[in-house]
Short mmCIF file of C-alpha atoms in Angstrom, two decimals:
data_model
loop_
_atom_site.label_atom_id
_atom_site.label_comp_id
_atom_site.label_asym_id
_atom_site.label_seq_id
_atom_site.Cartn_x
_atom_site.Cartn_y
_atom_site.Cartn_z
CA MET A 617 -88.08 -161.39 197.59
CA LYS A 618 -87.68 -158.39 195.28
CA LYS A 619 -86.54 -160.73 192.53
CA LEU A 620 -89.67 -162.88 192.99
CA VAL A 621 -91.93 -159.81 192.83
CA ALA A 622 -90.17 -158.56 189.71
CA LEU A 623 -90.50 -161.97 188.08
CA ALA A 624 -94.19 -162.10 188.97
CA MET A 625 -94.76 -158.64 187.49
CA THR A 626 -92.95 -159.63 184.30
CA LEU A 627 -95.10 -162.74 183.94
CA LEU A 628 -98.27 -160.72 184.61
CA LEU A 629 -97.39 -158.15 181.98
CA ALA A 630 -96.62 -160.89 179.50
CA LEU A 631 -99.98 -162.55 180.15
CA CYS A 632 -101.80 -159.21 179.73
CA ALA A 633 -100.03 -158.56 176.45
CA PHE A 634 -100.94 -162.04 175.25
CA ALA A 635 -104.59 -161.59 176.20
CA ALA A 636 -104.92 -158.07 174.75
CA PRO A 637 -106.86 -157.94 171.46
CA ALA A 638 -104.84 -157.25 168.33
CA ALA A 639 -105.10 -153.80 166.82
CA ALA A 640 -108.00 -153.57 164.39
CA GLU A 641 -106.88 -154.14 160.85
CA GLY A 642 -108.21 -152.25 157.88
CA THR A 643 -110.55 -153.73 155.31
CA GLU A 644 -109.27 -154.77 151.90
CA LEU A 645 -111.99 -154.36 149.30
CA ILE A 646 -111.47 -156.13 145.99
CA VAL A 647 -113.15 -154.40 143.05
CA PHE A 648 -113.32 -156.03 139.61
CA ALA A 649 -113.99 -153.32 137.04
CA ALA A 650 -114.05 -152.92 133.28
CA ALA A 651 -110.73 -151.73 131.87
CA SER A 652 -112.37 -148.53 130.62
CA MET A 653 -112.76 -147.42 134.24
CA THR A 654 -109.06 -147.58 135.12
CA GLU A 655 -108.31 -143.87 135.27
CA THR A 656 -111.56 -142.80 136.92
CA LEU A 657 -111.56 -145.44 139.64
CA ASN A 658 -107.92 -144.82 140.50
CA GLN A 659 -108.77 -141.14 140.94
CA ILE A 660 -111.84 -141.97 142.99
CA ALA A 661 -109.77 -144.30 145.17
CA GLU A 662 -107.60 -141.36 146.21
CA GLN A 663 -110.70 -139.40 147.20
CA TYR A 664 -112.17 -142.37 149.06
CA LYS A 665 -109.19 -142.48 151.42
CA THR A 666 -110.54 -139.38 153.12
CA VAL A 667 -114.00 -140.96 153.48
CA ALA A 668 -112.94 -144.45 154.58
CA PRO A 669 -109.28 -144.35 155.64
CA ASP A 670 -109.43 -147.91 156.98
CA VAL A 671 -110.50 -149.32 153.60
CA THR A 672 -107.91 -150.31 151.03
CA LEU A 673 -109.28 -150.62 147.51
CA VAL A 674 -107.66 -153.30 145.37
CA PHE A 675 -108.64 -153.08 141.70
CA ASN A 676 -108.59 -155.72 139.02
CA PHE A 677 -109.11 -154.06 135.63
CA ASP A 678 -109.73 -156.16 132.53
CA SER A 679 -112.36 -156.91 129.94
CA SER A 680 -115.74 -157.60 131.51
CA GLY A 681 -115.80 -161.08 130.00
CA THR A 682 -112.47 -161.98 131.55
CA LEU A 683 -113.57 -160.62 134.92
CA LYS A 684 -116.82 -162.58 134.76
CA THR A 685 -114.86 -165.78 134.07
CA GLN A 686 -112.47 -165.10 136.95
CA ILE A 687 -115.41 -164.62 139.34
CA GLN A 688 -117.08 -167.77 138.06
CA GLU A 689 -113.85 -169.72 138.61
CA GLY A 690 -113.57 -168.68 142.24
CA ALA A 691 -111.61 -165.42 142.37
CA ASP A 692 -112.12 -163.25 145.45
CA CYS A 693 -114.21 -160.21 144.58
CA ASP A 694 -116.38 -157.86 146.59
CA VAL A 695 -117.74 -155.47 143.93
CA PHE A 696 -118.13 -156.08 140.20
CA ILE A 697 -118.60 -153.29 137.63
CA SER A 698 -119.14 -154.45 134.07
CA ALA A 699 -119.04 -152.44 130.85
CA ALA A 700 -122.26 -154.11 129.70
CA PRO A 701 -125.26 -155.85 131.27
CA LYS A 702 -124.41 -159.16 129.54
CA GLN A 703 -121.58 -160.12 131.87
CA MET A 704 -123.49 -159.06 134.99
CA ASN A 705 -126.61 -160.90 133.84
CA ALA A 706 -124.58 -164.09 133.49
CA LEU A 707 -123.76 -163.94 137.23
CA ASP A 708 -127.19 -162.82 138.44
CA ALA A 709 -129.58 -165.45 139.80
CA ALA A 710 -132.46 -163.05 139.14
CA LYS A 711 -131.89 -163.77 135.45
CA ASN A 712 -132.59 -167.03 133.64
CA ALA A 713 -131.51 -168.64 130.38
CA GLU A 714 -133.80 -166.36 128.37
CA THR A 715 -132.62 -163.20 130.13
CA GLY A 716 -128.89 -163.81 130.11
CA ASN A 717 -127.97 -166.41 132.74
CA PRO A 718 -127.96 -169.75 130.90
CA ASP A 719 -125.78 -171.48 133.51
CA GLY A 720 -127.89 -170.44 136.49
CA LEU A 721 -124.96 -168.75 138.21
CA ASP A 722 -125.57 -167.01 141.53
CA PHE A 723 -122.96 -164.39 142.44
CA VAL A 724 -124.83 -161.08 142.64
CA LEU A 725 -125.98 -160.03 146.10
CA GLN A 726 -129.64 -159.36 145.43
CA GLY A 727 -130.81 -155.84 146.10
CA THR A 728 -127.42 -154.25 145.37
CA ARG A 729 -127.34 -154.22 141.57
CA ILE A 730 -127.62 -150.81 139.95
CA ASN A 731 -127.08 -149.23 136.56
CA LEU A 732 -124.14 -147.03 137.52
CA LEU A 733 -123.00 -145.28 134.34
CA GLU A 734 -123.62 -144.77 130.65
CA ASN A 735 -120.79 -144.43 128.14
CA LYS A 736 -120.58 -143.74 124.40
CA VAL A 737 -119.04 -145.86 121.65
CA ALA A 738 -116.63 -143.56 119.87
CA LEU A 739 -114.83 -143.67 116.55
CA ALA A 740 -111.34 -142.44 117.44
CA VAL A 741 -108.42 -141.62 115.17
CA PRO A 742 -104.66 -141.16 115.69
CA GLU A 743 -103.15 -137.71 116.07
CA GLY A 744 -103.70 -135.67 112.94
CA ASN A 745 -106.20 -138.20 111.54
CA PRO A 746 -103.85 -139.27 108.69
CA ALA A 747 -106.56 -141.26 106.91
CA GLY A 748 -109.02 -138.35 107.10
CA ILE A 749 -111.87 -140.45 108.47
CA ALA A 750 -114.88 -138.23 109.07
CA SER A 751 -117.66 -140.38 110.56
CA TYR A 752 -119.11 -143.86 110.99
CA ASP A 753 -120.77 -143.48 107.57
CA ASP A 754 -117.38 -142.68 106.08
CA LEU A 755 -115.78 -145.64 107.87
CA ALA A 756 -118.43 -148.02 106.57
CA ALA A 757 -117.94 -146.84 102.99
CA ARG A 758 -114.19 -147.23 103.26
CA LEU A 759 -114.43 -150.68 104.80
CA LYS A 760 -116.58 -151.75 101.85
CA ASP A 761 -113.93 -150.35 99.49
CA GLY A 762 -111.13 -151.98 101.48
CA LYS A 763 -109.32 -148.71 102.09
CA VAL A 764 -109.07 -148.54 105.87
CA LEU A 765 -107.67 -150.52 108.81
CA LEU A 766 -109.94 -150.60 111.86
CA ALA A 767 -109.06 -151.73 115.39
CA MET A 768 -111.87 -153.30 117.43
CA GLY A 769 -112.34 -155.39 120.54
CA ASN A 770 -112.65 -159.15 120.48
CA SER A 771 -116.19 -160.50 120.27
CA ASP A 772 -116.10 -161.70 123.90
CA VAL A 773 -115.63 -158.20 125.34
CA PRO A 774 -118.30 -155.47 125.48
CA VAL A 775 -116.55 -152.93 123.24
CA GLY A 776 -116.17 -155.64 120.60
CA GLN A 777 -119.81 -156.63 120.95
CA TYR A 778 -120.91 -153.03 120.47
CA THR A 779 -118.66 -152.83 117.41
CA LEU A 780 -120.24 -155.94 115.93
CA LYS A 781 -123.64 -154.28 116.26
CA ILE A 782 -122.32 -151.21 114.45
CA LEU A 783 -120.92 -153.37 111.64
CA ALA A 784 -124.26 -155.17 111.39
CA PHE A 785 -126.05 -151.81 111.29
CA TYR A 786 -124.03 -150.99 108.15
CA GLN A 787 -124.51 -154.53 106.79
CA LEU A 788 -120.80 -155.26 107.01
CA ASP A 789 -119.52 -158.82 107.41
CA GLU A 790 -116.97 -158.90 110.23
CA ALA A 791 -115.54 -162.29 109.20
CA ALA A 792 -115.04 -161.15 105.62
CA LEU A 793 -113.40 -157.91 106.72
CA ALA A 794 -111.06 -159.84 109.01
CA ALA A 795 -110.18 -162.27 106.23
CA ASP A 796 -109.33 -159.29 103.99
CA GLY A 797 -106.99 -157.91 106.64
CA LYS A 798 -109.11 -154.83 107.32
CA LEU A 799 -109.50 -155.45 111.05
CA THR A 800 -107.19 -155.79 114.01
CA TYR A 801 -108.30 -156.84 117.48
CA GLY A 802 -107.69 -156.15 121.16
CA SER A 803 -108.54 -158.31 124.14
CA ASN A 804 -109.90 -155.24 125.97
CA VAL A 805 -110.62 -151.60 125.19
CA LYS A 806 -107.20 -150.46 126.41
CA GLU A 807 -105.47 -152.61 123.79
CA VAL A 808 -107.63 -151.10 121.05
CA THR A 809 -106.93 -147.61 122.39
CA THR A 810 -103.18 -148.28 122.30
CA GLN A 811 -103.32 -149.29 118.65
CA VAL A 812 -105.01 -145.99 117.81
CA SER A 813 -102.62 -143.97 119.97
CA GLU A 814 -99.62 -145.60 118.31
CA ALA A 815 -101.15 -145.03 114.83
CA THR A 816 -100.76 -148.68 113.85
CA VAL A 817 -104.34 -148.46 112.54
CA ASP A 818 -106.36 -145.80 110.77
CA CYS A 819 -109.02 -145.73 113.47
CA GLY A 820 -110.52 -147.67 116.34
CA ILE A 821 -113.89 -148.14 117.97
CA ILE A 822 -113.51 -147.52 121.70
CA TYR A 823 -115.38 -145.81 124.51
CA GLY A 824 -115.58 -142.05 124.59
CA THR A 825 -114.02 -142.07 128.06
CA ASP A 826 -110.97 -144.00 126.85
CA ALA A 827 -110.54 -141.58 123.96
CA TYR A 828 -110.64 -138.72 126.45
CA SER A 829 -108.10 -140.33 128.79
CA ALA A 830 -105.74 -141.12 125.90
CA GLY A 831 -106.08 -137.67 124.34
CA LEU A 832 -107.48 -139.07 121.09
CA THR A 833 -109.73 -137.28 118.64
CA VAL A 834 -113.28 -138.59 118.36
CA VAL A 835 -114.77 -138.07 114.90
CA ASP A 836 -118.15 -139.66 115.60
CA THR A 837 -120.24 -141.25 118.34
CA ALA A 838 -122.57 -144.20 117.79
CA THR A 839 -126.28 -143.72 118.36
CA ALA A 840 -128.47 -146.06 120.38
CA GLU A 841 -129.97 -147.22 117.07
CA MET A 842 -126.54 -148.39 115.96
CA CYS A 843 -125.47 -150.35 119.03
CA GLY A 844 -127.88 -149.78 121.90
CA GLN A 845 -127.15 -148.00 125.15
CA VAL A 846 -123.77 -148.57 126.75
CA ILE A 847 -124.77 -149.31 130.34
CA TYR A 848 -122.32 -150.14 133.14
CA PRO A 849 -124.06 -152.19 135.85
CA ALA A 850 -122.48 -152.57 139.28
CA ALA A 851 -123.22 -154.89 142.20
CA VAL A 852 -121.88 -156.27 145.43
CA LEU A 853 -121.21 -159.99 145.07
CA ASN A 854 -122.64 -162.53 147.51
CA ILE A 855 -119.17 -164.05 147.95
CA THR A 856 -117.93 -160.88 149.66
CA LYS A 857 -116.45 -161.13 153.14
CA ASN A 858 -116.93 -157.38 153.59
CA GLU A 859 -120.58 -156.80 152.75
CA GLN A 860 -121.09 -153.48 154.51
CA ALA A 861 -117.82 -151.99 153.25
CA ALA A 862 -118.72 -153.12 149.74
CA LYS A 863 -122.18 -151.56 149.99
CA ASP A 864 -120.68 -148.34 151.33
CA PHE A 865 -118.23 -148.08 148.44
CA LEU A 866 -120.94 -148.76 145.88
CA ALA A 867 -123.05 -146.05 147.49
CA TYR A 868 -120.09 -143.66 147.29
CA LEU A 869 -119.82 -144.31 143.55
CA THR A 870 -123.32 -142.87 143.13
CA GLY A 871 -122.58 -139.77 145.18
CA PRO A 872 -121.60 -136.28 144.04
CA GLU A 873 -117.82 -136.62 144.49
CA ALA A 874 -117.51 -139.78 142.39
CA SER A 875 -120.09 -138.56 139.87
CA ALA A 876 -118.01 -135.44 139.26
CA VAL A 877 -115.01 -137.62 138.38
CA PHE A 878 -117.06 -139.80 136.06
CA GLU A 879 -118.60 -136.81 134.32
CA SER A 880 -115.21 -135.16 133.84
CA VAL A 881 -114.13 -137.88 131.39
CA GLY A 882 -117.47 -138.35 129.63
CA PHE A 883 -119.40 -140.91 131.66
CA SER A 884 -123.04 -140.14 132.39
CA PRO A 885 -123.92 -141.19 135.95
CA MET A 886 -127.26 -143.01 136.10
CA ALA A 887 -127.64 -143.89 139.78
CA LYS A 888 -127.73 -140.87 142.10
#
């Protein structure tokens, strides 16, 4: 009899264990962000652990154009932060062909898009500034004389697009400069920054925040007249499986703790 009771208790406990709900799992939040945000977002992620310990932030850093393509092709992503409005516009159904969304893509969760940050387009030089470059005006004159090697981003990434505007401002022909061997390229801002850091070029056009993070000297900063404002839009995507967690993280990025991190490297927070 005792054996039957023991067996019954064992079966009952097994059934209870089977029926018990599994322990709640944490939320994995996938954030696609411009490469120029690598250092700041990694620092913010450490802070965010104290605010939302059950949320694990998974970052994908690359050029905004590459990230936009990955989203368009079906990559999982909860929050997108671009280094320029162009890539966000191309995913935003609130835009049309005339305002930046020629393919009618619909990935932005309406009502969540904000202008998060502003950056600066900086002319950075290697340690010691061997070429003695003094300013954008000086760079333009030397490019016309063929006496300088400049690193810039590819034309499909925001930092490259800002650079093209600067070249156009000085009436410089990018194709001709490239053909003369006066330009080198990077597929994102980090690659351009590395070329400057390693002194394989005389100078590079990057973001002020990347120059700060790499410890590079900035000899000049582009004006809005030269290349426009450098705005970083951010949004929750409508493909998210974690809408509230994504909204909460985006809200945190506009708060005082995250803003302090952004400001410490040269970003100017816009959404507070």
